[in-house]
mmCIF file of C-alpha atoms and ligand atoms in Angstrom:
data_model
loop_
_atom_site.group_PDB
_atom_site.id
_atom_site.type_symbol
_atom_site.label_atom_id
_atom_site.label_comp_id
_atom_site.label_asym_id
_atom_site.label_seq_id
_atom_site.Cartn_x
_atom_site.Cartn_y
_atom_site.Cartn_z
ATOM 1 C CA MET F 1 47.203 -24.431 -264.686
ATOM 2 C CA ILE F 2 49.358 -23.602 -261.766
ATOM 3 C CA ARG F 3 53.115 -22.779 -262.501
ATOM 4 C CA LEU F 4 55.767 -24.066 -259.870
ATOM 5 C CA ALA F 5 59.255 -23.166 -259.844
ATOM 6 C CA ILE F 6 61.729 -25.667 -258.599
ATOM 7 C CA GLN F 7 65.449 -25.963 -258.756
ATOM 8 C CA LYS F 8 66.963 -26.625 -262.221
ATOM 9 C CA SER F 9 70.318 -28.606 -260.699
ATOM 10 C CA GLY F 10 71.718 -28.738 -257.312
ATOM 11 C CA ARG F 11 70.843 -30.256 -253.940
ATOM 12 C CA LEU F 12 67.087 -29.659 -253.626
ATOM 13 C CA SER F 13 66.063 -30.798 -257.336
ATOM 14 C CA GLU F 14 65.973 -34.133 -256.933
ATOM 15 C CA ASP F 15 63.968 -34.125 -254.015
ATOM 16 C CA SER F 16 61.468 -31.710 -255.536
ATOM 17 C CA LEU F 17 60.740 -33.741 -258.456
ATOM 18 C CA LEU F 18 60.419 -37.040 -256.129
ATOM 19 C CA LEU F 19 58.010 -35.344 -254.093
ATOM 20 C CA MET F 20 55.996 -34.261 -257.086
ATOM 21 C CA ARG F 21 56.066 -38.005 -258.481
ATOM 22 C CA GLU F 22 55.082 -39.236 -255.202
ATOM 23 C CA CYS F 23 51.979 -36.765 -255.369
ATOM 24 C CA GLY F 24 51.138 -38.768 -258.405
ATOM 25 C CA ILE F 25 52.063 -35.871 -260.964
ATOM 26 C CA SER F 26 53.319 -37.545 -263.914
ATOM 27 C CA PHE F 27 55.983 -35.166 -266.361
ATOM 28 C CA GLN F 28 58.490 -35.666 -268.521
ATOM 29 C CA GLN F 29 61.563 -33.516 -268.009
ATOM 30 C CA SER F 30 63.845 -33.529 -271.189
ATOM 31 C CA ALA F 31 67.709 -32.393 -270.390
ATOM 32 C CA GLY F 32 68.051 -28.571 -271.020
ATOM 33 C CA LYS F 33 64.323 -27.844 -271.050
ATOM 34 C CA LEU F 34 63.358 -25.172 -268.597
ATOM 35 C CA LYS F 35 59.555 -26.095 -268.654
ATOM 36 C CA ALA F 36 57.443 -29.162 -268.237
ATOM 37 C CA GLU F 37 53.851 -29.691 -268.069
ATOM 38 C CA ALA F 38 52.402 -32.396 -266.081
ATOM 39 C CA ARG F 39 49.933 -35.028 -268.003
ATOM 40 C CA ASN F 40 47.805 -35.712 -265.311
ATOM 41 C CA PHE F 41 47.350 -32.315 -263.031
ATOM 42 C CA PRO F 42 47.129 -28.857 -263.882
ATOM 43 C CA ILE F 43 50.588 -27.736 -263.043
ATOM 44 C CA GLU F 44 53.684 -26.427 -265.189
ATOM 45 C CA PHE F 45 57.245 -26.615 -263.818
ATOM 46 C CA LEU F 46 59.763 -24.084 -264.416
ATOM 47 C CA PHE F 47 63.354 -25.326 -263.792
ATOM 48 C CA LEU F 48 65.387 -22.168 -262.447
ATOM 49 C CA ARG F 49 68.688 -21.323 -260.214
ATOM 50 C CA ASP F 50 67.439 -21.305 -256.515
ATOM 51 C CA ASP F 51 68.496 -17.850 -256.185
ATOM 52 C CA ASP F 52 66.064 -16.470 -258.598
ATOM 53 C CA ILE F 53 62.938 -18.472 -257.306
ATOM 54 C CA PRO F 54 61.956 -16.205 -254.814
ATOM 55 C CA GLN F 55 61.699 -13.297 -257.068
ATOM 56 C CA TYR F 56 59.851 -15.235 -259.886
ATOM 57 C CA VAL F 57 57.378 -16.274 -257.154
ATOM 58 C CA ALA F 58 57.000 -12.541 -255.905
ATOM 59 C CA ASN F 59 56.361 -10.879 -259.172
ATOM 60 C CA GLY F 60 54.052 -13.844 -260.182
ATOM 61 C CA THR F 61 55.997 -15.378 -263.024
ATOM 62 C CA ALA F 62 55.540 -18.449 -260.877
ATOM 63 C CA ASP F 63 52.801 -19.023 -258.798
ATOM 64 C CA LEU F 64 54.633 -21.467 -256.380
ATOM 65 C CA GLY F 65 58.086 -22.369 -255.572
ATOM 66 C CA ILE F 66 60.281 -25.049 -253.577
ATOM 67 C CA VAL F 67 63.482 -23.347 -252.358
ATOM 68 C CA GLY F 68 65.557 -23.375 -249.123
ATOM 69 C CA GLU F 69 64.421 -20.968 -246.303
ATOM 70 C CA ASN F 70 67.881 -19.401 -246.291
ATOM 71 C CA VAL F 71 67.550 -18.194 -249.792
ATOM 72 C CA ILE F 72 63.986 -17.030 -249.235
ATOM 73 C CA VAL F 73 65.139 -14.925 -245.874
ATOM 74 C CA GLU F 74 68.346 -13.750 -248.056
ATOM 75 C CA THR F 75 66.244 -12.513 -250.947
ATOM 76 C CA ASN F 76 64.173 -10.852 -248.814
ATOM 77 C CA GLU F 77 61.297 -11.052 -251.457
ATOM 78 C CA THR F 78 57.358 -10.930 -250.434
ATOM 79 C CA VAL F 79 56.108 -14.514 -250.695
ATOM 80 C CA ASP F 80 53.647 -16.633 -248.723
ATOM 81 C CA TRP F 81 55.088 -19.128 -246.841
ATOM 82 C CA VAL F 82 52.660 -22.304 -247.349
ATOM 83 C CA ASP F 83 54.212 -25.765 -245.864
ATOM 84 C CA LYS F 84 57.881 -26.775 -244.942
ATOM 85 C CA LEU F 85 58.621 -29.810 -246.805
ATOM 86 C CA GLY F 86 61.344 -31.951 -244.778
ATOM 87 C CA PHE F 87 64.124 -32.164 -247.035
ATOM 88 C CA GLY F 88 66.949 -29.961 -247.486
ATOM 89 C CA LYS F 89 67.853 -29.234 -243.993
ATOM 90 C CA CYS F 90 71.167 -27.600 -243.062
ATOM 91 C CA ARG F 91 71.805 -24.669 -241.004
ATOM 92 C CA LEU F 92 73.599 -21.368 -241.536
ATOM 93 C CA ALA F 93 76.521 -21.244 -239.411
ATOM 94 C CA LEU F 94 79.596 -19.350 -238.128
ATOM 95 C CA ALA F 95 82.965 -21.046 -238.441
ATOM 96 C CA ILE F 96 86.370 -20.060 -237.649
ATOM 97 C CA ALA F 97 89.834 -21.653 -238.278
ATOM 98 C CA ARG F 98 90.198 -24.884 -235.995
ATOM 99 C CA ASP F 99 93.202 -23.692 -234.078
ATOM 100 C CA ALA F 100 91.494 -19.825 -233.108
ATOM 101 C CA THR F 101 90.423 -19.542 -229.550
ATOM 102 C CA TYR F 102 86.546 -18.459 -229.227
ATOM 103 C CA LYS F 103 84.732 -18.115 -226.227
ATOM 104 C CA SER F 104 81.671 -16.199 -227.382
ATOM 105 C CA ILE F 105 80.343 -14.269 -230.110
ATOM 106 C CA ALA F 106 81.805 -11.215 -229.079
ATOM 107 C CA ASP F 107 85.289 -12.712 -230.439
ATOM 108 C CA LEU F 108 83.800 -11.671 -233.592
ATOM 109 C CA ASN F 109 83.985 -8.109 -232.850
ATOM 110 C CA GLY F 110 86.255 -6.279 -235.388
ATOM 111 C CA THR F 111 86.815 -9.597 -237.431
ATOM 112 C CA LYS F 112 85.943 -9.776 -241.474
ATOM 113 C CA ILE F 113 83.376 -12.451 -241.887
ATOM 114 C CA ALA F 114 83.006 -14.200 -245.595
ATOM 115 C CA THR F 115 79.439 -15.186 -246.789
ATOM 116 C CA SER F 116 77.239 -15.672 -249.622
ATOM 117 C CA TYR F 117 74.213 -14.487 -247.097
ATOM 118 C CA PRO F 118 75.113 -10.761 -246.326
ATOM 119 C CA ARG F 119 71.788 -9.891 -245.535
ATOM 120 C CA ILE F 120 71.158 -12.726 -242.904
ATOM 121 C CA LEU F 121 74.443 -12.308 -241.308
ATOM 122 C CA LYS F 122 74.087 -8.354 -240.701
ATOM 123 C CA ASN F 123 70.799 -9.013 -239.347
ATOM 124 C CA TYR F 124 72.215 -11.549 -236.557
ATOM 125 C CA LEU F 125 75.213 -9.462 -235.917
ATOM 126 C CA GLN F 126 72.835 -6.426 -235.242
ATOM 127 C CA ARG F 127 70.990 -8.500 -233.043
ATOM 128 C CA HIS F 128 73.933 -9.888 -230.926
ATOM 129 C CA ASN F 129 75.558 -6.267 -230.980
ATOM 130 C CA ILE F 130 78.678 -7.469 -232.816
ATOM 131 C CA LYS F 131 80.732 -4.949 -235.162
ATOM 132 C CA ALA F 132 82.628 -6.778 -237.803
ATOM 133 C CA HIS F 133 83.035 -6.513 -241.584
ATOM 134 C CA ILE F 134 80.946 -8.566 -243.838
ATOM 135 C CA HIS F 135 82.887 -9.876 -246.951
ATOM 136 C CA GLU F 136 80.398 -10.952 -249.395
ATOM 137 C CA ILE F 137 81.549 -13.693 -251.970
ATOM 138 C CA SER F 138 79.432 -16.074 -254.248
ATOM 139 C CA GLY F 139 80.819 -19.484 -253.520
ATOM 140 C CA SER F 140 83.858 -21.330 -251.844
ATOM 141 C CA VAL F 141 83.321 -19.794 -249.058
ATOM 142 C CA GLU F 142 85.260 -22.064 -246.665
ATOM 143 C CA ILE F 143 88.457 -21.565 -248.068
ATOM 144 C CA ALA F 144 88.387 -17.713 -247.021
ATOM 145 C CA PRO F 145 90.177 -18.057 -243.838
ATOM 146 C CA SER F 146 93.122 -20.156 -244.958
ATOM 147 C CA ILE F 147 93.944 -17.832 -247.593
ATOM 148 C CA GLY F 148 93.555 -14.831 -245.416
ATOM 149 C CA LEU F 149 90.599 -13.357 -246.751
ATOM 150 C CA ALA F 150 88.585 -13.277 -243.675
ATOM 151 C CA GLN F 151 88.865 -14.613 -240.077
ATOM 152 C CA ALA F 152 85.452 -16.184 -239.822
ATOM 153 C CA ILE F 153 82.622 -17.366 -242.464
ATOM 154 C CA CYS F 154 78.976 -17.844 -242.126
ATOM 155 C CA ASP F 155 78.079 -20.666 -244.560
ATOM 156 C CA ILE F 156 75.453 -23.359 -245.078
ATOM 157 C CA VAL F 157 76.398 -26.645 -243.181
ATOM 158 C CA SER F 158 74.757 -30.165 -242.973
ATOM 159 C CA SER F 159 76.941 -32.495 -241.612
ATOM 160 C CA GLY F 160 79.946 -30.168 -240.942
ATOM 161 C CA SER F 161 82.487 -32.479 -243.174
ATOM 162 C CA THR F 162 83.417 -29.653 -245.459
ATOM 163 C CA LEU F 163 84.251 -27.224 -242.583
ATOM 164 C CA LEU F 164 86.291 -30.080 -241.098
ATOM 165 C CA SER F 165 88.191 -30.570 -244.558
ATOM 166 C CA ASN F 166 88.809 -26.915 -244.914
ATOM 167 C CA GLY F 167 90.488 -26.691 -241.231
ATOM 168 C CA LEU F 168 87.580 -24.689 -239.612
ATOM 169 C CA LYS F 169 85.451 -25.220 -236.493
ATOM 170 C CA GLU F 170 81.648 -24.204 -236.236
ATOM 171 C CA VAL F 171 81.171 -21.928 -233.440
ATOM 172 C CA ASP F 172 77.689 -20.783 -233.889
ATOM 173 C CA THR F 173 74.274 -21.522 -235.557
ATOM 174 C CA VAL F 174 72.964 -18.364 -237.580
ATOM 175 C CA MET F 175 69.715 -20.060 -238.905
ATOM 176 C CA HIS F 176 68.406 -23.562 -239.332
ATOM 177 C CA SER F 177 66.750 -24.281 -242.820
ATOM 178 C CA GLU F 178 64.767 -26.525 -244.793
ATOM 179 C CA ALA F 179 62.974 -26.432 -248.526
ATOM 180 C CA ILE F 180 59.691 -24.786 -248.150
ATOM 181 C CA LEU F 181 56.355 -24.379 -250.563
ATOM 182 C CA ILE F 182 55.931 -20.790 -251.169
ATOM 183 C CA ALA F 183 53.333 -19.115 -252.915
ATOM 184 C CA THR F 184 52.868 -15.441 -254.937
ATOM 185 C CA PRO F 185 50.599 -13.150 -252.806
ATOM 186 C CA SER F 186 48.187 -12.844 -255.248
ATOM 187 C CA LEU F 187 46.989 -16.190 -256.378
ATOM 188 C CA SER F 188 43.685 -16.351 -257.971
ATOM 189 C CA GLN F 189 40.633 -18.389 -256.827
ATOM 190 C CA ALA F 190 40.972 -20.731 -259.375
ATOM 191 C CA LYS F 191 44.824 -21.294 -258.402
ATOM 192 C CA LYS F 192 44.060 -21.173 -255.194
ATOM 193 C CA GLU F 193 41.881 -24.313 -255.313
ATOM 194 C CA ILE F 194 44.959 -26.392 -257.384
ATOM 195 C CA LEU F 195 47.087 -25.162 -254.492
ATOM 196 C CA GLU F 196 45.022 -26.473 -251.996
ATOM 197 C CA GLN F 197 44.765 -30.373 -253.988
ATOM 198 C CA LEU F 198 48.434 -30.061 -254.520
ATOM 199 C CA ARG F 199 48.976 -29.462 -250.205
ATOM 200 C CA PHE F 200 46.510 -32.145 -249.758
ATOM 201 C CA ARG F 201 48.777 -34.594 -251.536
ATOM 202 C CA ILE F 202 51.870 -33.505 -250.269
ATOM 203 C CA GLN F 203 50.506 -33.814 -246.774
ATOM 204 C CA SER F 204 49.036 -37.515 -247.663
ATOM 205 C CA VAL F 205 52.616 -38.344 -248.726
ATOM 206 C CA ARG F 206 54.578 -36.684 -245.809
ATOM 207 C CA LYS F 207 52.217 -38.478 -243.380
ATOM 208 C CA ALA F 208 53.046 -41.959 -245.281
ATOM 209 C CA GLN F 209 56.634 -41.500 -244.648
ATOM 210 C CA GLU F 210 56.033 -41.141 -240.983
ATOM 211 C CA TYR F 211 54.231 -44.265 -240.600
ATOM 212 C CA LYS F 212 54.617 -47.860 -241.037
ATOM 213 C CA TYR F 213 51.986 -50.590 -241.725
ATOM 214 C CA ILE F 214 53.024 -53.324 -239.299
ATOM 215 C CA LEU F 215 51.936 -57.213 -239.036
ATOM 216 C CA MET F 216 52.934 -59.536 -236.531
ATOM 217 C CA ASN F 217 51.652 -62.949 -235.164
ATOM 218 C CA VAL F 218 50.818 -63.003 -231.406
ATOM 219 C CA PRO F 219 49.412 -65.604 -229.120
ATOM 220 C CA ASN F 220 45.898 -64.963 -228.330
ATOM 221 C CA HIS F 221 46.494 -64.634 -224.538
ATOM 222 C CA ALA F 222 48.674 -61.686 -225.483
ATOM 223 C CA ILE F 223 46.865 -59.821 -227.686
ATOM 224 C CA ASN F 224 45.645 -57.262 -225.024
ATOM 225 C CA GLN F 225 49.058 -56.778 -223.765
ATOM 226 C CA ILE F 226 50.482 -56.263 -227.160
ATOM 227 C CA SER F 227 47.588 -53.612 -228.187
ATOM 228 C CA GLN F 228 48.403 -51.728 -225.091
ATOM 229 C CA ILE F 229 52.230 -51.438 -225.735
ATOM 230 C CA LEU F 230 51.537 -50.450 -229.502
ATOM 231 C CA PRO F 231 50.986 -46.682 -229.962
ATOM 232 C CA VAL F 232 48.586 -47.264 -233.011
ATOM 233 C CA LEU F 233 46.596 -44.841 -234.774
ATOM 234 C CA LYS F 234 43.259 -46.370 -233.884
ATOM 235 C CA SER F 235 42.844 -49.974 -233.005
ATOM 236 C CA PRO F 236 44.858 -52.847 -234.296
ATOM 237 C CA THR F 237 42.604 -55.247 -236.643
ATOM 238 C CA ILE F 238 42.958 -59.155 -235.492
ATOM 239 C CA LEU F 239 42.719 -61.992 -237.675
ATOM 240 C CA PRO F 240 42.670 -65.963 -236.564
ATOM 241 C CA LEU F 241 45.922 -67.794 -238.106
ATOM 242 C CA ALA F 242 45.316 -71.130 -239.385
ATOM 243 C CA MET F 243 47.734 -72.196 -236.240
ATOM 244 C CA GLU F 244 45.308 -72.717 -233.310
ATOM 245 C CA GLY F 245 45.812 -70.129 -230.186
ATOM 246 C CA TRP F 246 47.383 -67.453 -232.659
ATOM 247 C CA SER F 247 46.538 -64.224 -234.382
ATOM 248 C CA SER F 248 47.798 -62.051 -236.935
ATOM 249 C CA LEU F 249 47.739 -58.272 -235.551
ATOM 250 C CA HIS F 250 47.963 -55.642 -238.096
ATOM 251 C CA SER F 251 48.224 -51.975 -237.491
ATOM 252 C CA VAL F 252 49.623 -48.338 -238.521
ATOM 253 C CA VAL F 253 52.130 -46.967 -236.112
ATOM 254 C CA ARG F 254 54.485 -44.006 -236.320
ATOM 255 C CA GLU F 255 57.723 -45.420 -237.142
ATOM 256 C CA GLU F 256 59.890 -43.891 -234.379
ATOM 257 C CA GLU F 257 57.408 -45.019 -231.828
ATOM 258 C CA PHE F 258 57.388 -48.715 -233.173
ATOM 259 C CA TRP F 259 61.251 -48.923 -232.649
ATOM 260 C CA ARG F 260 61.031 -47.489 -229.304
ATOM 261 C CA VAL F 261 58.510 -50.499 -228.367
ATOM 262 C CA ILE F 262 59.923 -53.224 -230.351
ATOM 263 C CA SER F 263 61.542 -54.975 -227.407
ATOM 264 C CA GLN F 264 58.653 -54.916 -225.340
ATOM 265 C CA LEU F 265 56.327 -56.400 -228.185
ATOM 266 C CA LYS F 266 58.870 -59.599 -228.324
ATOM 267 C CA GLU F 267 59.069 -59.989 -224.885
ATOM 268 C CA ALA F 268 55.262 -59.994 -224.638
ATOM 269 C CA GLY F 269 55.427 -62.730 -227.315
ATOM 270 C CA ALA F 270 55.118 -61.352 -230.693
ATOM 271 C CA GLU F 271 56.543 -63.167 -233.474
ATOM 272 C CA GLY F 272 57.405 -62.729 -237.330
ATOM 273 C CA ILE F 273 57.025 -58.865 -237.209
ATOM 274 C CA LEU F 274 56.568 -57.427 -240.716
ATOM 275 C CA VAL F 275 57.471 -53.626 -241.061
ATOM 276 C CA ILE F 276 55.973 -52.168 -244.700
ATOM 277 C CA PRO F 277 56.150 -48.630 -246.186
ATOM 278 C CA ILE F 278 52.756 -46.873 -246.920
ATOM 279 C CA GLU F 279 52.471 -45.220 -250.140
ATOM 280 C CA ARG F 280 49.788 -42.682 -249.101
ATOM 281 C CA MET F 281 48.000 -41.939 -245.957
ATOM 282 C CA ILE F 282 44.575 -40.035 -245.830
ATOM 283 C CA VAL F 283 42.893 -39.337 -242.276
HETATM 284 P P1 ATP T 301 72.086 -22.877 -258.220
HETATM 285 O O1 ATP T 301 72.738 -23.355 -259.085
HETATM 286 O O2 ATP T 301 70.520 -23.403 -258.011
HETATM 287 O O3 ATP T 301 72.100 -21.609 -257.500
HETATM 288 P P2 ATP T 301 73.417 -23.266 -255.415
HETATM 289 O O4 ATP T 301 74.895 -23.845 -255.686
HETATM 290 O O5 ATP T 301 73.341 -22.266 -254.856
HETATM 291 O O6 ATP T 301 72.511 -23.705 -256.759
HETATM 292 P P3 ATP T 301 72.758 -25.796 -253.789
HETATM 293 O O7 ATP T 301 74.013 -25.871 -252.964
HETATM 294 O O8 ATP T 301 72.239 -26.559 -254.618
HETATM 295 O O9 ATP T 301 72.718 -24.260 -254.184
HETATM 296 O O10 ATP T 301 71.772 -25.801 -252.664
HETATM 297 C C1 ATP T 301 70.587 -25.636 -252.604
HETATM 298 C C2 ATP T 301 69.834 -25.632 -251.292
HETATM 299 O O11 ATP T 301 69.703 -26.762 -250.694
HETATM 300 C C3 ATP T 301 70.375 -24.537 -250.527
HETATM 301 O O12 ATP T 301 70.032 -22.926 -250.346
HETATM 302 C C4 ATP T 301 70.154 -25.107 -248.819
HETATM 303 O O13 ATP T 301 68.742 -24.385 -248.870
HETATM 304 C C5 ATP T 301 70.077 -26.503 -249.236
HETATM 305 N N1 ATP T 301 70.958 -27.425 -248.591
HETATM 306 C C6 ATP T 301 70.829 -28.290 -247.778
HETATM 307 N N2 ATP T 301 71.908 -29.151 -247.706
HETATM 308 C C7 ATP T 301 72.937 -27.943 -247.817
HETATM 309 C C8 ATP T 301 74.328 -28.208 -247.972
HETATM 310 N N3 ATP T 301 75.030 -29.459 -247.265
HETATM 311 N N4 ATP T 301 75.085 -27.249 -248.575
HETATM 312 C C9 ATP T 301 74.505 -26.543 -249.278
HETATM 313 N N5 ATP T 301 73.331 -26.439 -249.245
HETATM 314 C C10 ATP T 301 72.259 -27.017 -248.928
HETATM 315 ZN ZN1 ZN T 302 72.021 -20.592 -255.517
#
């Protein structure tokens, strides 16, 4: 049995649980309970505040954790970084009042900067030779400039709309972050094997999300041309249609590449194109 810590309620919770379900792991999460055991995989979940996850994983209370890179770096706990998970994407950015002037990071010299990430900010300022006063606050960082608490802030941004609605503008990126699977450095051999099974499932789910299964009807004379346009995984499957002179072409294609060649496919004579999601992909 391996123990995975995930965020109890917050921006990473839903995607973390969804990823486990997509990995075919089923469990019941009752409201208010801090632990849940899976029915069909040797895993148990601990539901925690995200800030506590690195510490629980570092000291082995949890074997694994899913948490933002920003939190791992800020807490500075010793954990193994296993895999990035592709969700919870955001950046830690510096922002100032919209009407303040800003030419370069040197303008932050002598200012007061409010943040919930004092360690990351301190390192960043040191790297850029900036001397500023770091004012640590735990939440609602974005109102600090308008109430005169600080001239700048360093906070998590994803779309930037919160900054905008607080009269701020982003001036610099301190770090990029996404959710990541971490592990305690002293995993037993038995737990390492469970981790490898879990990683295998996660990778097949993530791979499947990148690709689509596509089907299209093509006139026989265009099969070669269309096969060359399609950036397929191996080689397409061609099945004859009941209608003389036409075939059905099936293939697995990276979704973004499919959209890039869609107009070429239509020009070459492809019709009735279907794009179908793939549940798991093992290559
Ligand atoms: P907790 O109650 O667990 O301490 P929290 O309020 O500290 O939660 P959330 O706001 O739920 O944390 O964010 C969790 C993580 O989600 C962040 O540390 C970050 O990695 C990621 N994230 C992604 N997009 C955003 C965003 N727009 N704002 C804040 N965090 C984001
Ligand atoms: Zn938190």
